[in-house]
Coordinates of C-alpha atoms in Angstrom, one line a residue:
X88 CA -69.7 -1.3 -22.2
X89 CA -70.2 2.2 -21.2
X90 CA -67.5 2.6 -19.5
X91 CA -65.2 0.9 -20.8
X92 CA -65.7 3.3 -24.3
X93 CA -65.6 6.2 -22.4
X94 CA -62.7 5.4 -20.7
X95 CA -60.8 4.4 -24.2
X96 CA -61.7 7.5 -25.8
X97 CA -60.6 9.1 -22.6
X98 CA -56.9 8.0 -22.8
X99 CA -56.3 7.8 -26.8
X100 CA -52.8 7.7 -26.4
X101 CA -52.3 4.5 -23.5
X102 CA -54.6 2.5 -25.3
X103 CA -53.2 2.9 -28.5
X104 CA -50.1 2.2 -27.2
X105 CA -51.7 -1.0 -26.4
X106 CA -53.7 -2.0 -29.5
X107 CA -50.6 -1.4 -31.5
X108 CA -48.3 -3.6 -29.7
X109 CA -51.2 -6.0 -29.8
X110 CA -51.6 -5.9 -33.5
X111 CA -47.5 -6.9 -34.1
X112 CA -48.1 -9.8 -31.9
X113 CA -51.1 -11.1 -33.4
X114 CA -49.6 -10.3 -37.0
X115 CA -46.4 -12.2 -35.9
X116 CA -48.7 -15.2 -34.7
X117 CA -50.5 -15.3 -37.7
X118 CA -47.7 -14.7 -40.2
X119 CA -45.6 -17.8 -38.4
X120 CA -49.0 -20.0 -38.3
X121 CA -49.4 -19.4 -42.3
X122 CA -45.4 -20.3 -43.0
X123 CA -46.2 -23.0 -40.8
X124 CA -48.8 -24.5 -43.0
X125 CA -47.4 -23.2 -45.9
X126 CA -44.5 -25.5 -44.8
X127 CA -46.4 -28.5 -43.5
X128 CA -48.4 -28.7 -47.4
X129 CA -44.7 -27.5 -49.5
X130 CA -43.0 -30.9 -47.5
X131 CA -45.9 -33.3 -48.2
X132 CA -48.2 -31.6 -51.4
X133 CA -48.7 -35.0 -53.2
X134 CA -49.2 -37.5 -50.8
X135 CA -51.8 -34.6 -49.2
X136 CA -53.3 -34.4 -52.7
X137 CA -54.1 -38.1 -53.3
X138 CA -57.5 -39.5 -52.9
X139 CA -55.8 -42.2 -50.9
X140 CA -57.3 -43.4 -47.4
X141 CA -54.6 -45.8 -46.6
X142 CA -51.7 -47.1 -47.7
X143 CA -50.0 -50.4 -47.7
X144 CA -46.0 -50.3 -46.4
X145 CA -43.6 -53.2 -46.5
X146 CA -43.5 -54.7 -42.5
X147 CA -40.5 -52.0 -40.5
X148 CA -40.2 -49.4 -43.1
X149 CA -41.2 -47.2 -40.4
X150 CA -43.9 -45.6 -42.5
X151 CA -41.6 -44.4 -45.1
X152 CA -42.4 -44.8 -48.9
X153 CA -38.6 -44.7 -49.5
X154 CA -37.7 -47.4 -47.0
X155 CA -41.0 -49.7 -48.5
X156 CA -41.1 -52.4 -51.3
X157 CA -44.3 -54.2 -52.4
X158 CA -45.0 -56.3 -55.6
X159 CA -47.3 -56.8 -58.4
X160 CA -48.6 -60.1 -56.3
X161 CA -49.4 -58.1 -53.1
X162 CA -51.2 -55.7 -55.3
X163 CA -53.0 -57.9 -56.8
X164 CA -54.1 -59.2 -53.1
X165 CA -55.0 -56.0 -52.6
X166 CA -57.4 -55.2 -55.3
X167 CA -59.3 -58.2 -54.4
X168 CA -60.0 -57.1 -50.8
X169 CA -60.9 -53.6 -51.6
X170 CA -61.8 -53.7 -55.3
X171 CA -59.0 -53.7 -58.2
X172 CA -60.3 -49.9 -59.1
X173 CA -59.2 -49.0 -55.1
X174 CA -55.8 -50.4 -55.2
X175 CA -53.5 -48.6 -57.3
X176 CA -49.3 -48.9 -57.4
X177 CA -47.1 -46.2 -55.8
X178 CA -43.7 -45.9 -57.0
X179 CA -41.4 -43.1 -54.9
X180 CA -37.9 -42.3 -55.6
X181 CA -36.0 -39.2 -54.9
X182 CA -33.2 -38.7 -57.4
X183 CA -31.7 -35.6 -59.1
X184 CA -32.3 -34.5 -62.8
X185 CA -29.8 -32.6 -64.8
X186 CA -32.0 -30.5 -68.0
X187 CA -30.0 -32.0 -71.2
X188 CA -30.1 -28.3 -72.6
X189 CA -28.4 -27.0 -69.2
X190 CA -25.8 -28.1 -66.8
X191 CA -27.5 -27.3 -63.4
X192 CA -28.4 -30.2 -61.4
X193 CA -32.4 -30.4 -59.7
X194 CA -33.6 -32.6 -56.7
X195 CA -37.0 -34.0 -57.5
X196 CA -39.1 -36.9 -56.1
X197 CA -40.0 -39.4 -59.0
X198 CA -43.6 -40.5 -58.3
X199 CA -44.6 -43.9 -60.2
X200 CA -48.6 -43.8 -60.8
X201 CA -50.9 -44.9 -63.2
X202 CA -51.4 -41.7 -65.1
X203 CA -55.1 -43.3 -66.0
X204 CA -56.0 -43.9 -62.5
X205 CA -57.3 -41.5 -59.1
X206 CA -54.0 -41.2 -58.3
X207 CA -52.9 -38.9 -61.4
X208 CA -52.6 -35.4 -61.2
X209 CA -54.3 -32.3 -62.7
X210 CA -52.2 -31.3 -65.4
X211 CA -52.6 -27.4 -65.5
X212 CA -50.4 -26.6 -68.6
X213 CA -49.0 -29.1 -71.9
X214 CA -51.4 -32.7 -72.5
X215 CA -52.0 -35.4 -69.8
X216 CA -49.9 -38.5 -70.2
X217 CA -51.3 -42.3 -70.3
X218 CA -50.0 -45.6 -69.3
X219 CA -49.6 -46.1 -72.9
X220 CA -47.1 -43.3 -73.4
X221 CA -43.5 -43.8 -72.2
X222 CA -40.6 -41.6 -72.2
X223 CA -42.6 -38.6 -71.2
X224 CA -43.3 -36.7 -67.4
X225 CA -45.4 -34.4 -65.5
X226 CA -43.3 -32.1 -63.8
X227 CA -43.8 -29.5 -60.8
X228 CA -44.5 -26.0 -62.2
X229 CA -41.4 -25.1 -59.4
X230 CA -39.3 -26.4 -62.3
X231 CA -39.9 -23.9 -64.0
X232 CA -38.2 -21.2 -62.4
X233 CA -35.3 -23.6 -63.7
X234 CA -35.3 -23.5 -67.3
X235 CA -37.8 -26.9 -67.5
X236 CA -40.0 -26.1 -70.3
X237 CA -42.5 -28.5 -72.0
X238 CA -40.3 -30.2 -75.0
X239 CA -37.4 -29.9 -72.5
X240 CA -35.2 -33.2 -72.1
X241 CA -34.3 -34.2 -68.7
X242 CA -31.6 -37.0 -67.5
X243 CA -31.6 -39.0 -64.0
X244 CA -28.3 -38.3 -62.6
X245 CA -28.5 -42.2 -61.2
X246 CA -29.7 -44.2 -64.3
X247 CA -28.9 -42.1 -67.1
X248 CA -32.8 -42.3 -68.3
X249 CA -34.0 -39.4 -70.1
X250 CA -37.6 -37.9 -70.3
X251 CA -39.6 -35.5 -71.9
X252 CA -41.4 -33.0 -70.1
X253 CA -45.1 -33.3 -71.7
X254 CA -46.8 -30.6 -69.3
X255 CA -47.1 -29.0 -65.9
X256 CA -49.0 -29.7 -62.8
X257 CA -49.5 -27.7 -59.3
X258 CA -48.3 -27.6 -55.8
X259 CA -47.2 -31.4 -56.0
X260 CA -44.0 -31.4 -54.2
X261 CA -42.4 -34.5 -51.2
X262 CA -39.9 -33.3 -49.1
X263 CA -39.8 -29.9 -50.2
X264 CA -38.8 -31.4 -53.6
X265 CA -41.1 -31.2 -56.9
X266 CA -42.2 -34.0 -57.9
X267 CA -41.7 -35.7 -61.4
X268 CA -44.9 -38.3 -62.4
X269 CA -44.0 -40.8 -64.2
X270 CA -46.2 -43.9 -65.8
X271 CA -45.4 -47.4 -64.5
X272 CA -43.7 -48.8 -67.0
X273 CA -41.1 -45.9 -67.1
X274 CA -40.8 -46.7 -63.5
X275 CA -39.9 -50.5 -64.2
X276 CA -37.7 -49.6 -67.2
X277 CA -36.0 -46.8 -64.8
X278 CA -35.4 -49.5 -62.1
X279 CA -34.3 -51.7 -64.5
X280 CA -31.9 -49.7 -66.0
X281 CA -30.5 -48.5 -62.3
X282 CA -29.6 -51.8 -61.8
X283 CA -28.1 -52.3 -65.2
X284 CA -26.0 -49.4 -64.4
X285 CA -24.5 -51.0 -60.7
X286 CA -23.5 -54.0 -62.4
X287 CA -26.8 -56.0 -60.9
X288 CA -29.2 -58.1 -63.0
X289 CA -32.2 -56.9 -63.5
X290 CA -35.3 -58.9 -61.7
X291 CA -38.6 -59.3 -63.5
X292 CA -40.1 -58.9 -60.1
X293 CA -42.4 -55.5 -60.2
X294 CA -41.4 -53.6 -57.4
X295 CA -43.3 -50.6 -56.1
X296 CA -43.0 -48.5 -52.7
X297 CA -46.5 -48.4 -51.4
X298 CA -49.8 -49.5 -52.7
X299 CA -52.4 -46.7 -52.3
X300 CA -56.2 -47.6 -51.1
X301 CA -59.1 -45.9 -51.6
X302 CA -61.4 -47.4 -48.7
X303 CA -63.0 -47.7 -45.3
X304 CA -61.1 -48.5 -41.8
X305 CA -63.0 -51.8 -41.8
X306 CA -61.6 -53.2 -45.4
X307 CA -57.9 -51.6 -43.9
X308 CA -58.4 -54.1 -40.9
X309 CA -58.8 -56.8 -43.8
X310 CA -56.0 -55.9 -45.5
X311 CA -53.5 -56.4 -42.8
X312 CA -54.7 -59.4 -42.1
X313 CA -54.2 -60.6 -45.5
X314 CA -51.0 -59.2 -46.8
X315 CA -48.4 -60.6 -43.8
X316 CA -45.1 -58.3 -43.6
X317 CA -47.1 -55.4 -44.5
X318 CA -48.4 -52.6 -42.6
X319 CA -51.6 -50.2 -43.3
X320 CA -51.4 -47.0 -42.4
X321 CA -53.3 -43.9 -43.0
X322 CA -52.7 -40.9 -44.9
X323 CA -51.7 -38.5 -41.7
X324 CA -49.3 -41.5 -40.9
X325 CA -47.6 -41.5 -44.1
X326 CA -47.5 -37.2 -44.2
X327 CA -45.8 -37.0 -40.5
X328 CA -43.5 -40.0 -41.4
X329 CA -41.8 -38.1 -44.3
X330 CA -38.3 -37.0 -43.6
X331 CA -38.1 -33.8 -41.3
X332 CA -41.6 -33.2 -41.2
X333 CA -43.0 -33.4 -37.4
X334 CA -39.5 -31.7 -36.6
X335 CA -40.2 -29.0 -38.6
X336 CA -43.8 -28.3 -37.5
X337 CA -42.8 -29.3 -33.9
X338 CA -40.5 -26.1 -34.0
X339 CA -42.9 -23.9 -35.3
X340 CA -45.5 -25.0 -33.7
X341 CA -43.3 -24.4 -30.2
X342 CA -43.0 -20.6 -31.5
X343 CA -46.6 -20.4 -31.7
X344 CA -47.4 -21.8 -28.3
X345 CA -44.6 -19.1 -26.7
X346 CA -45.7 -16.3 -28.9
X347 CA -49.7 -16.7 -27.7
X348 CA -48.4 -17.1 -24.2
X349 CA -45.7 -13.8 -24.6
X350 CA -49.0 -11.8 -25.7
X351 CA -50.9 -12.9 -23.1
X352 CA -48.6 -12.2 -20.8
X353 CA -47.6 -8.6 -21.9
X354 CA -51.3 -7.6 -22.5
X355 CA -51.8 -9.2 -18.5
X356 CA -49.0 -7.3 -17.5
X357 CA -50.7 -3.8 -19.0
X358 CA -53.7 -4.1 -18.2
X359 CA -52.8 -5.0 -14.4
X360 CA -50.4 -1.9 -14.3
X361 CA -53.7 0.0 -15.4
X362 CA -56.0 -1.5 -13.0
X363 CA -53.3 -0.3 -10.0
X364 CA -53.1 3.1 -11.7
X365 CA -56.9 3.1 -11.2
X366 CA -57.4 1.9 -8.3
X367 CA -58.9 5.2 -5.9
X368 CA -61.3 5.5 -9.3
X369 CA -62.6 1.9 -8.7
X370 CA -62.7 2.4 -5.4
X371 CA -65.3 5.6 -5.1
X372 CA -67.4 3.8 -8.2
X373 CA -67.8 0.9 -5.6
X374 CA -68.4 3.2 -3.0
X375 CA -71.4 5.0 -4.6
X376 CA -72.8 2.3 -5.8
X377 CA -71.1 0.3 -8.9
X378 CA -71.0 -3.3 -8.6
X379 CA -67.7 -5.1 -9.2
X380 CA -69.3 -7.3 -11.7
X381 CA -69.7 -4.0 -13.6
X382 CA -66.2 -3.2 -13.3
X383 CA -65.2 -6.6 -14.4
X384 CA -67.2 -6.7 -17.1
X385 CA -65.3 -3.2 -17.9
X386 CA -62.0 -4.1 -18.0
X387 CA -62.7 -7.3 -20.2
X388 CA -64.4 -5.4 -22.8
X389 CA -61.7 -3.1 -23.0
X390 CA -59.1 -6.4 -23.5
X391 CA -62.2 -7.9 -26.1
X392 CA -62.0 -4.5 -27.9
X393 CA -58.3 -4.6 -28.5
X394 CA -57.9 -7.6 -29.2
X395 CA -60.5 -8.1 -31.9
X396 CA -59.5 -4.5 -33.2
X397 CA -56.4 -5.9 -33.3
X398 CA -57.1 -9.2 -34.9
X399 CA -58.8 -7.2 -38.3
X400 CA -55.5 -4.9 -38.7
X401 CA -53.5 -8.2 -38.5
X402 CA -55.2 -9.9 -41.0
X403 CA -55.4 -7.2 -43.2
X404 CA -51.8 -6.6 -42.5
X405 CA -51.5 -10.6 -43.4
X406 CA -53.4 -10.8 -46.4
X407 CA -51.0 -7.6 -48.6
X408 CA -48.1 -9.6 -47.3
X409 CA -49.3 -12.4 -48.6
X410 CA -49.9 -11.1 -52.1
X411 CA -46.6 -9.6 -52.3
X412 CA -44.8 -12.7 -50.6
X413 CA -42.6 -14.1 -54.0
X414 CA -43.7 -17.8 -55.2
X415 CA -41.0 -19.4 -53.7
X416 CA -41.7 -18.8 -49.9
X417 CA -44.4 -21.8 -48.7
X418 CA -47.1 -19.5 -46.9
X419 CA -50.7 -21.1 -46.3
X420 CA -53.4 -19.7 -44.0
X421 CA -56.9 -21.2 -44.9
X422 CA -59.9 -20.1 -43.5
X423 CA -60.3 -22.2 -40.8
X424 CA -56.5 -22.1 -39.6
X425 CA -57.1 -18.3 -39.4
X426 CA -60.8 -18.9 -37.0
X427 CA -58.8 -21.4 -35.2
X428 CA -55.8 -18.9 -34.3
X429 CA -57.9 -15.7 -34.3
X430 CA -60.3 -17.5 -31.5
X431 CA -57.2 -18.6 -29.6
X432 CA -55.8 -15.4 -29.3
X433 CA -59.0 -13.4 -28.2
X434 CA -59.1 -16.2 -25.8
X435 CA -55.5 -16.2 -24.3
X436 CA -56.2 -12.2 -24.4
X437 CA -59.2 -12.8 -22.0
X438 CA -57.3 -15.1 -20.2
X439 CA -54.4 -12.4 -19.8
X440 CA -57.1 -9.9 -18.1
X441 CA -58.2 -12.1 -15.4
X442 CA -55.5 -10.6 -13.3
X443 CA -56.8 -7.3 -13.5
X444 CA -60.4 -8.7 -13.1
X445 CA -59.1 -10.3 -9.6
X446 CA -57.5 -6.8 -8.7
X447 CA -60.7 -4.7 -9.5
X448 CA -62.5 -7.4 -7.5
X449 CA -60.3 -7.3 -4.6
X450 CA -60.2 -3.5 -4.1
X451 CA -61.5 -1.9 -1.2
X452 CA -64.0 1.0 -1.2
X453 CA -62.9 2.3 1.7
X454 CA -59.2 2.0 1.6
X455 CA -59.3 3.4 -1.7
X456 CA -60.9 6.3 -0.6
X457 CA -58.8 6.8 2.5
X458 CA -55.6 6.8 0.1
X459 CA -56.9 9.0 -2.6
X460 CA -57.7 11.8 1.1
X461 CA -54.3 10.5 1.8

């Protein structure tokens, strides 16, 4: 520890030269983690949000709400299995809405819920709707930053339905759409009137996408057993089956991987070229004495130093970008996603230095010596 201080304060200039190339890497890794997140909860908000363990898919929908239809009799099957108040209706539709006071048209998801159920959102701004209540939504604060205001009117480009927008709720978004709650009987009258509008008679059959379950693994295991042409999935299923979703993190997560592996590489590559710099100084420290455990244990507090030195700029560096970052842009970094990459890059950083470690270990006393006469 010693000398590996000494030695920092020694050469100001190198090792800076080091801890700020250190710090740009880690801030790069950290800010691309928190868009990463930030990403991964814009694209799948409200299915994240629900208190849902499971859901129940119609049999090859491939996990997808929008590819699923279940009725009111499978639901019913349902809530007898796992309790009626654990089995609630999911209706999910993505449409676009055109603001009758405006002409610009908005991509939402319709979400079909019992506004009086677990499934409902927290309504930060306007009144929370009922079951009761038709012809009114909850709509995505994003909607905002479009005009939407509570009292505003808004038409289904597909139907021709109109709603009125009866309050705001938070970060509920599908597909990097907001998302529009509606009751359940708005979401029959809607499908009715779709079909209405294509010239097709409209069923009395109550159709839904998914039915949401609140429950253990062992009452899921009943539940496919009982509902044939059905699936049960779980929650992470039904978030990395949404459209464009695991590409999208798989990308991002591939930057990640090559950025922790470019910063261990280029602090191994620094460190090493330091090491041979330094090699007739090792070499009389193990002749009069100093054990190469010493030295190793020198050289990897120096890389421990930097890297956790560099580790508090970055996050500092993080967090005012973070606050000046505009609404718009997705960014997420929780605490335990920063631990997670923080720890990973002290340890690829330690990992990095075990090349100089070999080198200090391999260096002889007496060659050194001889070359430094030399």
């Amino acid at each position: 520890m010693y000398l590996a201080i000494r030695e920092m304060r020694f050469a100001k200039a190198r090792y800076t030269l080091i801890a700020t190339i250190m710090v740009l890497v880690s801030f790069l890794v950290l800010f691309v983690t928190g868009l990463a997140q930030g990403l991964a909860y814009d694209n799948a908000a409200s299915v994240k949000n629900m208190a849902a363990t499971h859901f129940v898919l119609e049999q090859d929908s491939n996990h997808r709400f929008t590819r699923s239809q279940v009725d009111q009799n499978q639901l019913e099957k349902a809530g007898l299995i796992v309790g009626k108040e654990n089995a609630e209706p999911l209706g999910v539709k993505m449409t676009t809405i055109i603001p009758s006071d405006g002409t610009e048209k908005i991509d939402v998801t319709l979400l079909a819920v019992n506004l009086d159920g677990w499934l409902a959102p927290t309504v930060t701004e306007g009144s929370s709707l009922s079951d009761q209540i038709s012809g009114h939504v909850l709509v995505d604060q994003k909607l905002s930053a479009s005009g939407v205001k509570i009292g505003t009117i808004i038409v289904d480009q597909a139907s021709g339905t109109k709603w009125t927008v009866n309050g705001f709720v938070k970060n509920e978004s599908f597909s990097h759409t907001p998302a529009v709650f509606l009751n359940k009987q708005d979401w029959l009258n809607l499908q009715a009137q779709t079909l209405t509008r294509q010239g097709t008679k409209s069923a009395d059959r109550q159709v839904y996408n998914a039915i949401a379950i609140k429950d253990s693994n062992e009452k899921a295991k009943d539940l496919q057993a009982a509902l044939p042409n059905t699936e049960v999935i779980t929650k992470s299923e039904a978030v990395s089956a949404i459209p464009g979703y695991k590409e999208e993190q798989g990308s991002l997560m591939m930057m990640i991987v090559f950025l922790f592996v470019i910063s261990a590489f280029v602090l191994a590559v620094f460190f090493y070229v330091i090491t041979i710099q330094k090699t007739s100084q090792f070499g009389i420290l193990k002749a009069i004495g100093t054990r190469t455990a010493y030295l190793a244990r020198s050289v990897t507090m120096q890389v421990l130093l930097l890297s956790v030195g560099s580790l508090v700029i970055s996050v500092l560096l993080v967090q005012l970008f973070e606050s000046v970052l505009p609404s718009s842009m997705p960014f997420q970094l929780g605490f335990s996603t920063l631990a997670l990459t923080c720890l990973s890059f002290v340890a690829m950083s330690l990992a990095g230095s075990l090349f100089s470690v070999w080198k200090v270990a391999k260096i002889d006393a007496l060659d050194a010596i001889g070359r430094t006469a030399a």
